[in-house]
Amino acid sequence: GNSVTQMEGPVTLSEEAFLTINCTYTATGYPSLFWYVQYPGEGLQLLLKATKADDKGSNKGFEATYRKETTSFHLEKGSVQVSDSAVYFCALSNETYNTDKLIFGTGTRLQVFP
Amino acid sequence: GAVVSQHPSRVICKSGTSVKIECRSLDFQATTMFWYRQFPKQSLMLMATSNEGSKATYEQGVEKDKFLINHASLTLSTLTVTSAHPEDSSFYICSALAGGPYEQYFGPGTRLTVT
């Protein structure tokens, strides 16, 4: 079946540090991959997405590349800010747009300190 | 962007009672809404897909008689937890599917505590 595995947190970084949050997936066919972010007290927001192999999604300085050969979609940011502190969820669906069910990873809490 | 609200944001109820959670799309119409449950330190688990004007589709292992879903309008879906027990305590999150480009917009969640 479909599943998503992401690194356990919390990830604790100083401001301006480099961020990587690992995400790997298991899926049949050609899934679409997503990163969602949940800021404290708010709902999940779509951060970025990629719908086919080698696509790179990017937004707000974050980026992730859909790697079919390693079944990965790692989230990276070159220089984190305190305002990036949140929980990040990797997810997949098996439709081109996430009209279908989303399968989520467990979430990774990021804490950025000044 | 599209906004989805949930009410209440947190609720405490006694065992055996029922509690209703509302999910509203505030500035768009949603023919499809989803209900998720989130356990501490675990991922969101899809409970059911709610389609306006028709019966909800429940995921395997989710009791449809316990978790009643009603999607009576294009902007409102409700989840009623019937005869609640402490093990139903959890964080319930809904999302609404916008017409295009197809994207799920999530509500802020409802914390249910059953005592």
Coordinates of C-alpha atoms in Angstrom, one line a residue:
Chain A
G1 CA 0.0 0.0 0.0
N2 CA 0.9 3.7 0.0
S3 CA 2.8 5.1 2.9
V4 CA 5.0 8.0 3.9
T5 CA 7.9 8.0 6.3
Q6 CA 9.5 11.2 7.6
M7 CA 12.1 11.8 10.1
E8 CA 11.1 12.2 13.7
G9 CA 11.5 15.5 15.4
P10 CA 11.9 17.8 16.9
V11 CA 14.5 19.4 14.7
T12 CA 16.1 22.2 16.5
L13 CA 18.1 24.8 14.6
S14 CA 19.6 28.2 15.1
E15 CA 18.4 31.0 12.8
E16 CA 20.1 31.0 9.4
A17 CA 21.0 27.3 9.6
F18 CA 20.4 24.9 6.7
L19 CA 17.4 22.7 7.0
T20 CA 16.7 19.2 5.7
I21 CA 13.7 17.2 6.7
N22 CA 13.8 13.7 5.1
C23 CA 10.7 12.1 3.5
T24 CA 10.5 8.8 1.7
Y25 CA 7.5 7.1 0.3
T26 CA 6.1 3.8 -0.9
A27 CA 3.4 3.9 -3.6
T28 CA 2.1 2.2 -6.6
G29 CA 1.9 4.0 -9.9
Y30 CA 2.9 7.7 -10.1
P31 CA 1.9 9.6 -7.0
S32 CA 2.0 13.3 -6.4
L33 CA 4.0 14.5 -3.4
F34 CA 3.3 17.4 -1.1
W35 CA 4.7 19.2 1.9
Y36 CA 2.2 20.8 4.3
V37 CA 3.1 23.1 7.1
Q38 CA 1.1 23.6 10.3
Y39 CA 1.9 26.8 12.3
P40 CA 0.9 26.9 16.0
G41 CA -2.9 27.2 16.3
E42 CA -3.6 27.1 12.6
G43 CA -4.7 24.5 10.0
L44 CA -2.4 22.8 7.6
Q45 CA -1.3 24.8 4.6
L46 CA 0.1 23.5 1.4
L47 CA 3.8 24.5 1.2
L48 CA 4.8 23.0 -2.1
K49 CA 4.1 20.1 -4.3
A50 CA 5.5 18.0 -7.2
T51 CA 3.5 15.9 -9.5
K52 CA 6.1 13.9 -11.5
A53 CA 9.6 12.6 -11.2
D54 CA 12.4 15.2 -11.2
D55 CA 9.9 18.0 -10.6
K56 CA 11.1 20.5 -8.0
G57 CA 8.5 22.2 -5.8
S58 CA 9.4 25.5 -4.2
N59 CA 7.8 28.2 -2.0
K60 CA 9.0 30.7 0.6
G61 CA 12.6 29.6 0.2
F62 CA 11.7 25.9 0.8
E63 CA 12.2 23.4 -1.9
A64 CA 11.9 19.6 -2.5
T65 CA 12.7 17.5 -5.5
Y66 CA 10.6 14.4 -6.5
R67 CA 13.2 11.6 -6.7
K68 CA 11.7 8.4 -8.1
E69 CA 14.9 6.5 -8.0
T70 CA 15.2 7.0 -4.3
T71 CA 11.5 7.4 -3.6
S72 CA 12.2 10.5 -1.7
F73 CA 10.9 14.1 -1.4
H74 CA 13.2 15.7 1.1
L75 CA 12.4 19.3 2.2
E76 CA 15.3 21.8 2.3
K77 CA 15.8 25.5 3.1
G78 CA 19.1 27.3 2.9
S79 CA 18.5 29.7 5.8
V80 CA 15.8 29.1 8.3
Q81 CA 14.1 31.9 10.3
V82 CA 12.4 31.8 13.7
S83 CA 9.1 32.3 11.8
D84 CA 9.6 28.9 10.2
S85 CA 9.0 27.1 13.5
A86 CA 6.1 24.8 12.8
V87 CA 5.2 21.2 12.1
Y88 CA 5.9 19.9 8.6
F89 CA 4.0 17.1 7.0
C90 CA 5.0 15.1 3.9
A91 CA 2.1 13.6 2.0
L92 CA 1.3 11.8 -1.2
S93 CA -1.8 11.2 -3.3
N94 CA -2.2 9.1 -6.4
E95 CA -4.0 11.7 -8.5
T96 CA -2.3 14.5 -10.3
Y97 CA -4.1 17.0 -8.1
N98 CA -4.7 16.1 -4.5
T99 CA -8.4 15.4 -5.1
D100 CA -7.8 11.9 -3.9
K101 CA -7.0 10.8 -0.4
L102 CA -3.9 12.2 1.1
I103 CA -1.5 9.8 2.9
F104 CA 0.5 11.8 5.5
G105 CA 3.7 11.2 7.3
T106 CA 3.9 11.6 11.1
G107 CA 5.0 15.2 10.9
T108 CA 8.3 16.8 12.0
R109 CA 8.4 19.7 14.4
L110 CA 10.9 22.3 13.6
Q111 CA 12.1 24.7 16.3
V112 CA 14.2 27.6 15.2
F113 CA 15.9 29.7 17.9
P114 CA 17.4 33.2 17.4
Chain B
G1 CA -6.5 32.1 0.0
A2 CA -9.5 29.9 0.7
V3 CA -10.4 29.6 4.4
V4 CA -11.9 26.7 6.3
S5 CA -13.2 27.1 9.8
Q6 CA -14.1 24.5 12.4
H7 CA -16.3 24.9 15.4
P8 CA -15.7 24.4 18.2
S9 CA -12.0 24.6 18.5
R10 CA -12.0 22.5 21.6
V11 CA -14.7 20.6 23.4
I12 CA -15.0 18.5 26.6
C13 CA -17.8 16.1 26.9
K14 CA -18.8 13.2 29.2
S15 CA -18.8 9.6 28.3
G16 CA -22.0 8.5 26.6
T17 CA -22.9 11.9 25.2
S18 CA -22.7 13.0 21.6
V19 CA -20.8 16.0 20.2
K20 CA -21.0 17.7 16.8
I21 CA -18.1 19.4 15.0
E22 CA -18.8 21.8 12.2
C23 CA -16.5 22.4 9.2
R24 CA -17.2 25.4 7.0
S25 CA -15.7 26.7 3.8
L26 CA -16.0 30.4 4.3
D27 CA -15.3 31.8 0.8
F28 CA -15.7 29.0 -1.6
Q29 CA -18.0 26.1 -2.3
A30 CA -16.8 22.6 -1.6
T31 CA -18.6 19.5 -3.0
T32 CA -16.1 17.3 -1.2
M33 CA -14.8 17.6 2.3
F34 CA -12.5 15.2 4.2
W35 CA -12.4 14.4 7.9
Y36 CA -9.1 13.4 9.5
R37 CA -8.1 12.3 13.0
Q38 CA -4.7 13.1 14.4
F39 CA -3.3 11.2 17.3
P40 CA -0.4 12.6 19.4
K41 CA 2.9 12.3 17.6
Q42 CA 1.2 10.5 14.7
S43 CA 0.1 11.3 11.2
L44 CA -3.3 12.5 10.1
M45 CA -5.6 9.5 9.5
L46 CA -8.3 9.9 6.9
M47 CA -11.6 8.9 8.5
A48 CA -14.1 9.6 5.7
T49 CA -14.8 11.6 2.5
S50 CA -17.9 13.7 2.7
N51 CA -19.7 14.5 -0.6
E52 CA -22.4 17.2 -0.7
G53 CA -25.9 15.6 -1.1
S54 CA -24.8 12.0 -0.7
K55 CA -23.6 9.6 1.9
A56 CA -20.0 9.8 3.2
T57 CA -17.4 7.2 2.2
Y58 CA -15.7 5.8 5.3
E59 CA -12.2 4.4 5.4
Q60 CA -11.7 0.8 6.6
G61 CA -12.0 0.5 10.3
V62 CA -14.0 3.7 10.9
E63 CA -17.4 3.0 12.4
K64 CA -19.9 4.9 10.4
D65 CA -22.6 4.6 13.1
K66 CA -20.3 6.2 15.6
F67 CA -18.9 9.0 13.4
L68 CA -21.9 10.4 11.6
I69 CA -21.1 12.8 8.8
N70 CA -23.5 15.1 7.1
H71 CA -22.6 17.3 4.2
A72 CA -25.9 19.1 3.7
S73 CA -24.7 22.2 1.8
L74 CA -21.7 23.2 -0.3
T75 CA -20.2 25.1 2.6
L76 CA -20.9 22.9 5.6
S77 CA -20.0 19.4 6.7
T78 CA -20.6 18.1 10.2
L79 CA -19.0 15.2 12.1
T80 CA -21.0 13.9 15.1
V81 CA -19.3 11.6 17.5
T82 CA -22.1 9.5 19.0
S83 CA -21.9 7.9 22.5
A84 CA -18.4 9.3 23.0
H85 CA -15.9 7.3 25.0
P86 CA -12.5 8.4 26.3
E87 CA -10.7 6.6 23.4
D88 CA -12.5 9.0 21.1
S89 CA -10.5 11.8 22.5
S90 CA -8.4 13.2 19.7
F91 CA -7.7 16.1 17.4
Y92 CA -10.2 16.1 14.5
I93 CA -9.3 18.1 11.3
C94 CA -11.4 18.7 8.3
S95 CA -10.4 19.8 4.8
A96 CA -12.4 21.1 1.9
L97 CA -11.7 20.6 -1.8
A98 CA -11.8 23.8 -3.9
G99 CA -13.1 23.7 -7.4
G100 CA -9.9 24.5 -9.1
P101 CA -7.0 24.2 -9.1
Y102 CA -7.9 21.2 -7.0
E103 CA -6.4 21.7 -3.6
Q104 CA -7.5 20.7 -0.1
Y105 CA -7.8 23.6 2.4
F106 CA -7.6 22.5 6.0
G107 CA -9.4 23.7 9.0
P108 CA -7.6 24.5 12.3
G109 CA -8.8 21.4 14.0
T110 CA -11.0 20.5 17.0
R111 CA -9.6 19.1 20.1
L112 CA -12.1 16.6 21.6
T113 CA -11.7 15.4 25.2
V114 CA -14.1 12.8 26.5
T115 CA -14.1 12.4 30.3

